[in-house]
Amino acid sequence: MSKYPLLGMTLAELQSVVRGLRMPGFAAKQIASWLYDKKVATIDEMTNLSLKHREALKADYEVGGEAPVDAMHSVDGTIKYLYRVGENHFVEAVYIPDDDRATLCVSSQVGCKMNCKFCMTGKQGFTANLTSNQILNQINSLPECDKLTNIVMMGMGEPLDNLDEVLKALEILTASYGYAWSPKRITLSTVGLRKGLQHFIEESDCHLAISLHSPLPSQRSDLMPAERAFSIVEIVDLLKNYDFSKQRRLSFEYIVFRGVNDSLIYAKELVKLLRGLDCRMNLIRFHAIPDVDLNGADMETMTAFRDYLTSHGLFSTIRSSRGEDIFAACGMLSTAKQEENNKN
């Protein structure tokens, strides 16, 4: 019978564990320190717990860390790691070093329900939500964990579709008993789900990024079916109820597709749509995926698009394209691994 993982438990949950095992109350903070500060791999390493208490803990629990099962290395230093979750499922985390920054894109689901036209993960369909253990394991078991400066919840899956486990992971990442990261080092990226967006804004101080990709609802719904349930106009109206000028940053992600959404007509519509919001725009080059007839815009077009937005009050940047030689866009490696296992 498998044991329960301690990694991914909040302090309140650890307190419940020690009470059930008749351990002293302060043992919960000791266990949290071993898990999140010292990052031990086994309960035996928790040496300030008595041998009796370690044995009691080991009867039903384990640390629950699991190293990546595969990795792909890009010529630009980007590394895509593959983690096993469950019996025969896999998720990806992408490590992106860049001068004095090192960012990790973290997954929150196996597959995804959103089925965005440009996303390989959406082509997999949805299989399962990740637990806080499986979310944090991507960080905790990362070989470069101690080099990380930033985390982005924009790997496989839609974070707001698994909000309870994502919020638990974010609590542990930012709490003093956990990894004690500043919320300003963490960004959650979402297509924008009505039921989760407001809850996230009110429960977390982490940065927020909205996947936009078109200012026109009809075109956005073609690219992103989630538009039909909660339109970008409604999302913007909701966001205007909150102050993003101080504690957190609000940004919009915009993949620039050649001949689709890259003309200045779209830039003008973006300025109109986002007027009155304290936000920025991240323009992204498209990484081609199989069987999708979309192509990335050239750099001259993207630069003109960026300059128009910035000159009209919407500060915009072009995100550097990283890991293209290893298909760093999420879903490619896990899909290949799943297909390989299905053949065997």
Short mmCIF file of C-alpha atoms in Angstrom, two decimals:
data_model
loop_
_atom_site.label_atom_id
_atom_site.label_comp_id
_atom_site.label_asym_id
_atom_site.label_seq_id
_atom_site.Cartn_x
_atom_site.Cartn_y
_atom_site.Cartn_z
CA MET A 1 0.00 0.00 0.00
CA SER A 2 1.42 3.38 -0.99
CA LYS A 3 2.22 5.93 1.67
CA TYR A 4 0.98 9.50 1.92
CA PRO A 5 3.43 12.18 0.74
CA LEU A 6 4.39 14.89 3.24
CA LEU A 7 5.75 17.17 0.52
CA GLY A 8 2.84 19.39 -0.47
CA MET A 9 1.23 19.49 2.97
CA THR A 10 0.50 22.86 4.55
CA LEU A 11 1.49 23.56 8.15
CA ALA A 12 -2.13 22.97 9.24
CA GLU A 13 -2.10 19.56 7.54
CA LEU A 14 1.25 18.67 9.14
CA GLN A 15 -0.18 19.67 12.52
CA SER A 16 -3.05 17.25 11.93
CA VAL A 17 -0.54 14.49 11.10
CA VAL A 18 1.51 14.96 14.29
CA ARG A 19 -1.64 15.10 16.43
CA GLY A 20 -2.79 11.81 14.94
CA LEU A 21 0.57 10.23 15.76
CA ARG A 22 0.63 11.71 19.30
CA MET A 23 3.77 13.68 18.53
CA PRO A 24 4.44 17.06 20.20
CA GLY A 25 2.82 20.01 18.45
CA PHE A 26 6.13 21.69 17.61
CA ALA A 27 7.08 18.67 15.47
CA ALA A 28 4.90 20.01 12.65
CA LYS A 29 7.19 23.02 12.16
CA GLN A 30 10.24 20.79 12.42
CA ILE A 31 8.89 18.56 9.65
CA ALA A 32 8.03 21.60 7.52
CA SER A 33 11.59 22.87 7.92
CA TRP A 34 13.03 19.53 6.80
CA LEU A 35 10.70 19.42 3.80
CA TYR A 36 10.82 22.98 2.49
CA ASP A 37 14.00 24.53 3.85
CA LYS A 38 16.43 21.60 3.98
CA LYS A 39 14.66 19.64 1.20
CA VAL A 40 15.42 16.20 2.62
CA ALA A 41 14.60 13.09 0.60
CA THR A 42 13.72 10.76 3.48
CA ILE A 43 12.10 10.87 6.92
CA ASP A 44 15.28 9.28 8.36
CA GLU A 45 17.08 12.57 7.67
CA MET A 46 14.74 14.45 10.04
CA THR A 47 17.21 13.99 12.89
CA ASN A 48 15.65 16.38 15.41
CA LEU A 49 12.66 14.04 15.58
CA SER A 50 13.12 11.11 17.95
CA LEU A 51 13.73 7.69 16.42
CA LYS A 52 10.37 6.58 17.82
CA HIS A 53 8.56 9.45 16.09
CA ARG A 54 10.42 8.93 12.82
CA GLU A 55 9.40 5.27 12.81
CA ALA A 56 5.79 6.20 13.55
CA LEU A 57 5.84 8.74 10.72
CA LYS A 58 7.38 6.26 8.27
CA ALA A 59 4.62 3.72 8.86
CA ASP A 60 2.11 5.71 6.81
CA TYR A 61 4.05 8.63 5.30
CA GLU A 62 7.01 9.40 3.05
CA VAL A 63 8.60 12.62 1.85
CA GLY A 64 7.15 12.02 -1.59
CA GLY A 65 9.78 13.58 -3.82
CA GLU A 66 10.47 12.03 -7.22
CA ALA A 67 13.27 13.00 -9.61
CA PRO A 68 12.54 13.79 -13.26
CA VAL A 69 12.51 10.74 -15.55
CA ASP A 70 13.85 12.54 -18.61
CA ALA A 71 15.32 15.86 -19.72
CA MET A 72 15.94 17.67 -23.00
CA HIS A 73 18.69 20.30 -23.17
CA SER A 74 18.58 23.25 -25.56
CA VAL A 75 21.60 24.97 -27.03
CA ASP A 76 20.46 28.18 -25.29
CA GLY A 77 20.55 26.58 -21.80
CA THR A 78 16.83 25.88 -21.51
CA ILE A 79 16.05 22.44 -20.06
CA LYS A 80 12.72 20.65 -20.33
CA TYR A 81 12.18 18.12 -17.54
CA LEU A 82 9.67 15.29 -17.64
CA TYR A 83 8.08 14.11 -14.37
CA ARG A 84 6.05 10.96 -13.86
CA VAL A 85 2.72 11.52 -12.11
CA GLY A 86 0.66 8.47 -11.26
CA GLU A 87 0.98 5.15 -13.03
CA ASN A 88 1.55 6.16 -16.63
CA HIS A 89 1.17 9.91 -16.93
CA PHE A 90 3.74 12.64 -17.37
CA VAL A 91 4.00 16.40 -17.03
CA GLU A 92 6.67 18.87 -18.01
CA ALA A 93 8.52 21.67 -16.27
CA VAL A 94 10.76 24.00 -18.27
CA TYR A 95 13.84 25.58 -16.70
CA ILE A 96 14.88 28.85 -18.39
CA PRO A 97 18.15 30.47 -17.24
CA ASP A 98 18.69 34.05 -18.41
CA ASP A 99 21.65 36.05 -17.02
CA ASP A 100 20.81 36.67 -13.35
CA ARG A 101 17.31 35.15 -13.63
CA ALA A 102 16.28 31.50 -13.68
CA THR A 103 12.60 30.80 -14.30
CA LEU A 104 10.70 27.55 -14.04
CA CYS A 105 7.42 26.97 -15.91
CA VAL A 106 5.36 24.60 -13.74
CA SER A 107 2.47 22.34 -14.75
CA SER A 108 -0.81 22.06 -12.83
CA GLN A 109 -2.68 19.34 -14.76
CA VAL A 110 -2.11 16.24 -16.88
CA GLY A 111 -3.45 17.50 -20.18
CA CYS A 112 -5.95 20.36 -20.30
CA LYS A 113 -9.66 20.95 -20.92
CA MET A 114 -9.22 24.35 -22.60
CA ASN A 115 -8.25 22.97 -26.06
CA CYS A 116 -6.59 26.18 -27.27
CA LYS A 117 -5.85 25.85 -30.98
CA PHE A 118 -2.15 26.70 -30.62
CA CYS A 119 -1.36 24.48 -27.61
CA MET A 120 -0.04 20.92 -27.74
CA THR A 121 -1.23 20.16 -24.20
CA GLY A 122 -4.80 20.89 -25.24
CA LYS A 123 -4.51 18.27 -27.98
CA GLN A 124 -3.95 15.64 -25.27
CA GLY A 125 -7.33 16.27 -23.69
CA PHE A 126 -7.71 16.28 -19.92
CA THR A 127 -6.57 13.37 -17.73
CA ALA A 128 -6.13 14.56 -14.13
CA ASN A 129 -5.50 17.45 -11.78
CA LEU A 130 -2.10 17.48 -10.11
CA THR A 131 -1.93 17.43 -6.33
CA SER A 132 0.04 20.05 -4.43
CA ASN A 133 2.67 17.32 -3.96
CA GLN A 134 2.98 16.81 -7.72
CA ILE A 135 3.06 20.56 -8.36
CA LEU A 136 5.73 21.27 -5.76
CA ASN A 137 7.76 18.21 -6.71
CA GLN A 138 8.52 19.86 -10.06
CA ILE A 139 10.27 22.60 -8.07
CA ASN A 140 11.63 20.65 -5.12
CA SER A 141 13.17 17.85 -7.23
CA LEU A 142 14.53 20.16 -9.93
CA PRO A 143 18.33 19.72 -10.16
CA GLU A 144 18.66 23.53 -10.43
CA CYS A 145 16.18 24.23 -7.62
CA ASP A 146 18.61 26.39 -5.62
CA LYS A 147 19.24 28.60 -8.67
CA LEU A 148 15.60 29.52 -9.24
CA THR A 149 14.57 33.16 -9.02
CA ASN A 150 11.08 33.00 -10.55
CA ILE A 151 8.23 30.53 -10.97
CA VAL A 152 5.48 30.73 -13.58
CA MET A 153 2.35 28.60 -13.36
CA MET A 154 1.99 28.32 -17.11
CA GLY A 155 3.12 24.80 -17.92
CA MET A 156 0.69 22.05 -18.82
CA GLY A 157 -2.90 22.65 -17.75
CA GLU A 158 -5.08 25.56 -16.67
CA PRO A 159 -4.19 26.58 -13.07
CA LEU A 160 -7.61 28.06 -12.30
CA ASP A 161 -9.21 24.73 -13.26
CA ASN A 162 -7.28 23.13 -10.38
CA LEU A 163 -7.41 26.10 -8.06
CA ASP A 164 -7.55 24.40 -4.64
CA GLU A 165 -4.33 22.44 -5.18
CA VAL A 166 -2.64 25.39 -6.91
CA LEU A 167 -3.50 27.72 -4.01
CA LYS A 168 -2.18 25.16 -1.54
CA ALA A 169 1.11 24.97 -3.47
CA LEU A 170 1.31 28.78 -3.63
CA GLU A 171 0.72 29.01 0.14
CA ILE A 172 3.62 26.64 0.79
CA LEU A 173 5.84 28.49 -1.67
CA THR A 174 5.24 31.86 0.00
CA ALA A 175 4.68 30.99 3.69
CA SER A 176 7.36 31.50 6.32
CA TYR A 177 7.09 27.81 7.29
CA GLY A 178 7.51 26.82 3.62
CA TYR A 179 9.89 28.06 0.93
CA ALA A 180 9.35 31.70 2.03
CA TRP A 181 9.37 33.09 -1.50
CA SER A 182 8.06 36.58 -2.17
CA PRO A 183 4.77 36.45 -4.12
CA LYS A 184 6.44 38.91 -6.50
CA ARG A 185 8.62 36.05 -7.75
CA ILE A 186 5.62 33.96 -8.82
CA THR A 187 3.20 34.46 -11.72
CA LEU A 188 0.03 32.52 -12.48
CA SER A 189 -0.98 32.43 -16.14
CA THR A 190 -4.58 31.69 -17.09
CA VAL A 191 -7.03 31.81 -19.97
CA GLY A 192 -9.42 33.40 -17.46
CA LEU A 193 -12.07 31.25 -15.80
CA ARG A 194 -14.95 33.03 -14.08
CA LYS A 195 -15.16 30.69 -11.09
CA GLY A 196 -11.46 30.88 -10.29
CA LEU A 197 -10.18 34.28 -11.36
CA GLN A 198 -11.84 36.37 -8.67
CA HIS A 199 -11.00 33.78 -6.00
CA PHE A 200 -7.33 33.77 -7.01
CA ILE A 201 -7.07 37.57 -7.01
CA GLU A 202 -8.56 37.76 -3.53
CA GLU A 203 -6.67 34.80 -2.03
CA SER A 204 -3.18 35.27 -3.47
CA ASP A 205 -0.72 38.16 -3.88
CA CYS A 206 1.15 36.48 -6.76
CA HIS A 207 1.37 38.17 -10.14
CA LEU A 208 -1.34 37.47 -12.72
CA ALA A 209 -1.00 36.93 -16.48
CA ILE A 210 -4.01 36.58 -18.77
CA SER A 211 -3.71 34.70 -22.06
CA LEU A 212 -5.34 37.08 -24.53
CA HIS A 213 -4.09 36.38 -28.10
CA SER A 214 -6.85 38.39 -29.77
CA PRO A 215 -8.82 41.48 -28.74
CA LEU A 216 -11.76 40.35 -30.88
CA PRO A 217 -14.13 37.95 -29.07
CA SER A 218 -15.10 36.08 -32.25
CA GLN A 219 -11.49 35.44 -33.23
CA ARG A 220 -10.42 34.70 -29.65
CA SER A 221 -13.15 32.06 -29.36
CA ASP A 222 -11.73 30.35 -32.45
CA LEU A 223 -8.25 30.34 -30.92
CA MET A 224 -9.42 29.75 -27.34
CA PRO A 225 -12.79 28.02 -26.79
CA ALA A 226 -12.82 29.27 -23.15
CA GLU A 227 -13.78 32.67 -24.60
CA ARG A 228 -17.30 31.34 -25.14
CA ALA A 229 -17.77 30.72 -21.41
CA PHE A 230 -16.10 33.89 -20.08
CA SER A 231 -15.27 36.54 -22.65
CA ILE A 232 -12.20 38.75 -22.62
CA VAL A 233 -14.51 41.77 -22.28
CA GLU A 234 -15.94 40.29 -19.06
CA ILE A 235 -12.44 39.45 -17.84
CA VAL A 236 -11.27 43.04 -18.35
CA ASP A 237 -14.38 44.40 -16.63
CA LEU A 238 -13.69 42.14 -13.63
CA LEU A 239 -10.03 43.14 -13.46
CA LYS A 240 -10.96 46.81 -13.36
CA ASN A 241 -12.43 46.20 -9.89
CA TYR A 242 -8.96 45.54 -8.45
CA ASP A 243 -5.86 47.65 -7.87
CA PHE A 244 -2.85 46.18 -9.68
CA SER A 245 -0.61 49.22 -9.26
CA LYS A 246 1.21 48.16 -6.07
CA GLN A 247 1.38 44.66 -4.66
CA ARG A 248 1.14 42.60 -7.83
CA ARG A 249 1.67 42.95 -11.57
CA LEU A 250 -1.02 42.35 -14.16
CA SER A 251 0.10 41.34 -17.62
CA PHE A 252 -1.44 39.96 -20.78
CA GLU A 253 0.14 37.28 -22.97
CA TYR A 254 -0.25 37.72 -26.72
CA ILE A 255 1.11 35.14 -29.15
CA VAL A 256 1.63 36.91 -32.47
CA PHE A 257 0.49 34.72 -35.38
CA ARG A 258 1.51 35.67 -38.90
CA GLY A 259 -1.41 36.99 -40.91
CA VAL A 260 -3.89 36.28 -38.10
CA ASN A 261 -3.53 38.84 -35.30
CA ASP A 262 -0.35 40.73 -36.18
CA SER A 263 -1.56 43.88 -38.00
CA LEU A 264 -1.86 47.30 -36.39
CA ILE A 265 -5.66 46.95 -36.53
CA TYR A 266 -5.30 44.44 -33.69
CA ALA A 267 -2.87 46.67 -31.83
CA LYS A 268 -5.42 49.48 -31.93
CA GLU A 269 -8.15 47.15 -30.61
CA LEU A 270 -5.85 46.05 -27.78
CA VAL A 271 -5.28 49.65 -26.71
CA LYS A 272 -9.02 50.24 -26.76
CA LEU A 273 -9.83 47.02 -24.84
CA LEU A 274 -7.26 47.53 -22.06
CA ARG A 275 -7.62 51.29 -21.61
CA GLY A 276 -7.88 52.11 -17.90
CA LEU A 277 -6.07 48.98 -16.69
CA ASP A 278 -2.63 49.22 -15.05
CA CYS A 279 -1.02 46.41 -17.02
CA ARG A 280 1.64 45.39 -19.50
CA MET A 281 1.68 43.26 -22.64
CA ASN A 282 4.04 40.35 -23.32
CA LEU A 283 4.31 39.57 -27.03
CA ILE A 284 5.32 35.97 -27.71
CA ARG A 285 6.72 34.28 -30.79
CA PHE A 286 4.77 31.17 -31.72
CA HIS A 287 6.45 27.74 -31.48
CA ALA A 288 4.95 25.63 -34.26
CA ILE A 289 3.20 22.39 -33.26
CA PRO A 290 2.16 19.44 -35.45
CA ASP A 291 -1.09 19.61 -37.45
CA VAL A 292 -1.80 23.27 -36.62
CA ASP A 293 -1.83 25.76 -39.49
CA LEU A 294 -0.49 28.72 -37.52
CA ASN A 295 2.87 30.40 -37.97
CA GLY A 296 4.85 32.92 -35.97
CA ALA A 297 5.15 36.52 -37.11
CA ASP A 298 8.54 37.88 -38.16
CA MET A 299 10.53 40.09 -35.81
CA GLU A 300 9.98 43.25 -37.88
CA THR A 301 6.20 42.86 -37.54
CA MET A 302 6.46 42.11 -33.83
CA THR A 303 8.67 45.13 -33.23
CA ALA A 304 6.23 47.46 -35.02
CA PHE A 305 3.37 45.92 -33.02
CA ARG A 306 5.25 46.46 -29.74
CA ASP A 307 6.21 50.03 -30.60
CA TYR A 308 2.64 50.97 -31.45
CA LEU A 309 1.30 49.58 -28.17
CA THR A 310 3.97 51.22 -26.03
CA SER A 311 3.63 54.58 -27.79
CA HIS A 312 -0.10 54.48 -27.05
CA GLY A 313 0.28 53.86 -23.34
CA LEU A 314 0.30 50.05 -23.21
CA PHE A 315 3.85 49.09 -22.19
CA SER A 316 4.86 46.03 -24.19
CA THR A 317 7.83 43.70 -24.45
CA ILE A 318 8.79 40.89 -26.81
CA ARG A 319 9.55 37.72 -24.92
CA SER A 320 12.72 36.02 -26.05
CA SER A 321 12.09 32.73 -27.81
CA ARG A 322 13.79 29.98 -25.82
CA GLY A 323 14.26 26.25 -26.26
CA GLU A 324 12.83 26.08 -29.77
CA ASP A 325 15.23 23.27 -30.71
CA ILE A 326 13.81 21.08 -27.92
CA PHE A 327 10.16 22.05 -28.51
CA ALA A 328 10.00 23.92 -25.20
CA ALA A 329 6.33 24.74 -25.72
CA CYS A 330 4.51 22.55 -23.19
CA GLY A 331 3.01 19.22 -24.17
CA MET A 332 5.47 18.04 -26.82
CA LEU A 333 7.71 15.84 -24.66
CA SER A 334 4.94 14.38 -22.51
CA THR A 335 2.88 13.52 -25.61
CA ALA A 336 5.84 11.70 -27.14
CA LYS A 337 6.49 9.80 -23.89
CA GLN A 338 2.85 8.81 -23.55
CA GLU A 339 2.74 7.54 -27.13
CA GLU A 340 5.95 5.58 -26.58
CA ASN A 341 4.53 3.89 -23.47
CA ASN A 342 1.26 3.08 -25.22
CA LYS A 343 3.18 1.19 -27.93
CA ASN A 344 5.10 -0.92 -25.41
#
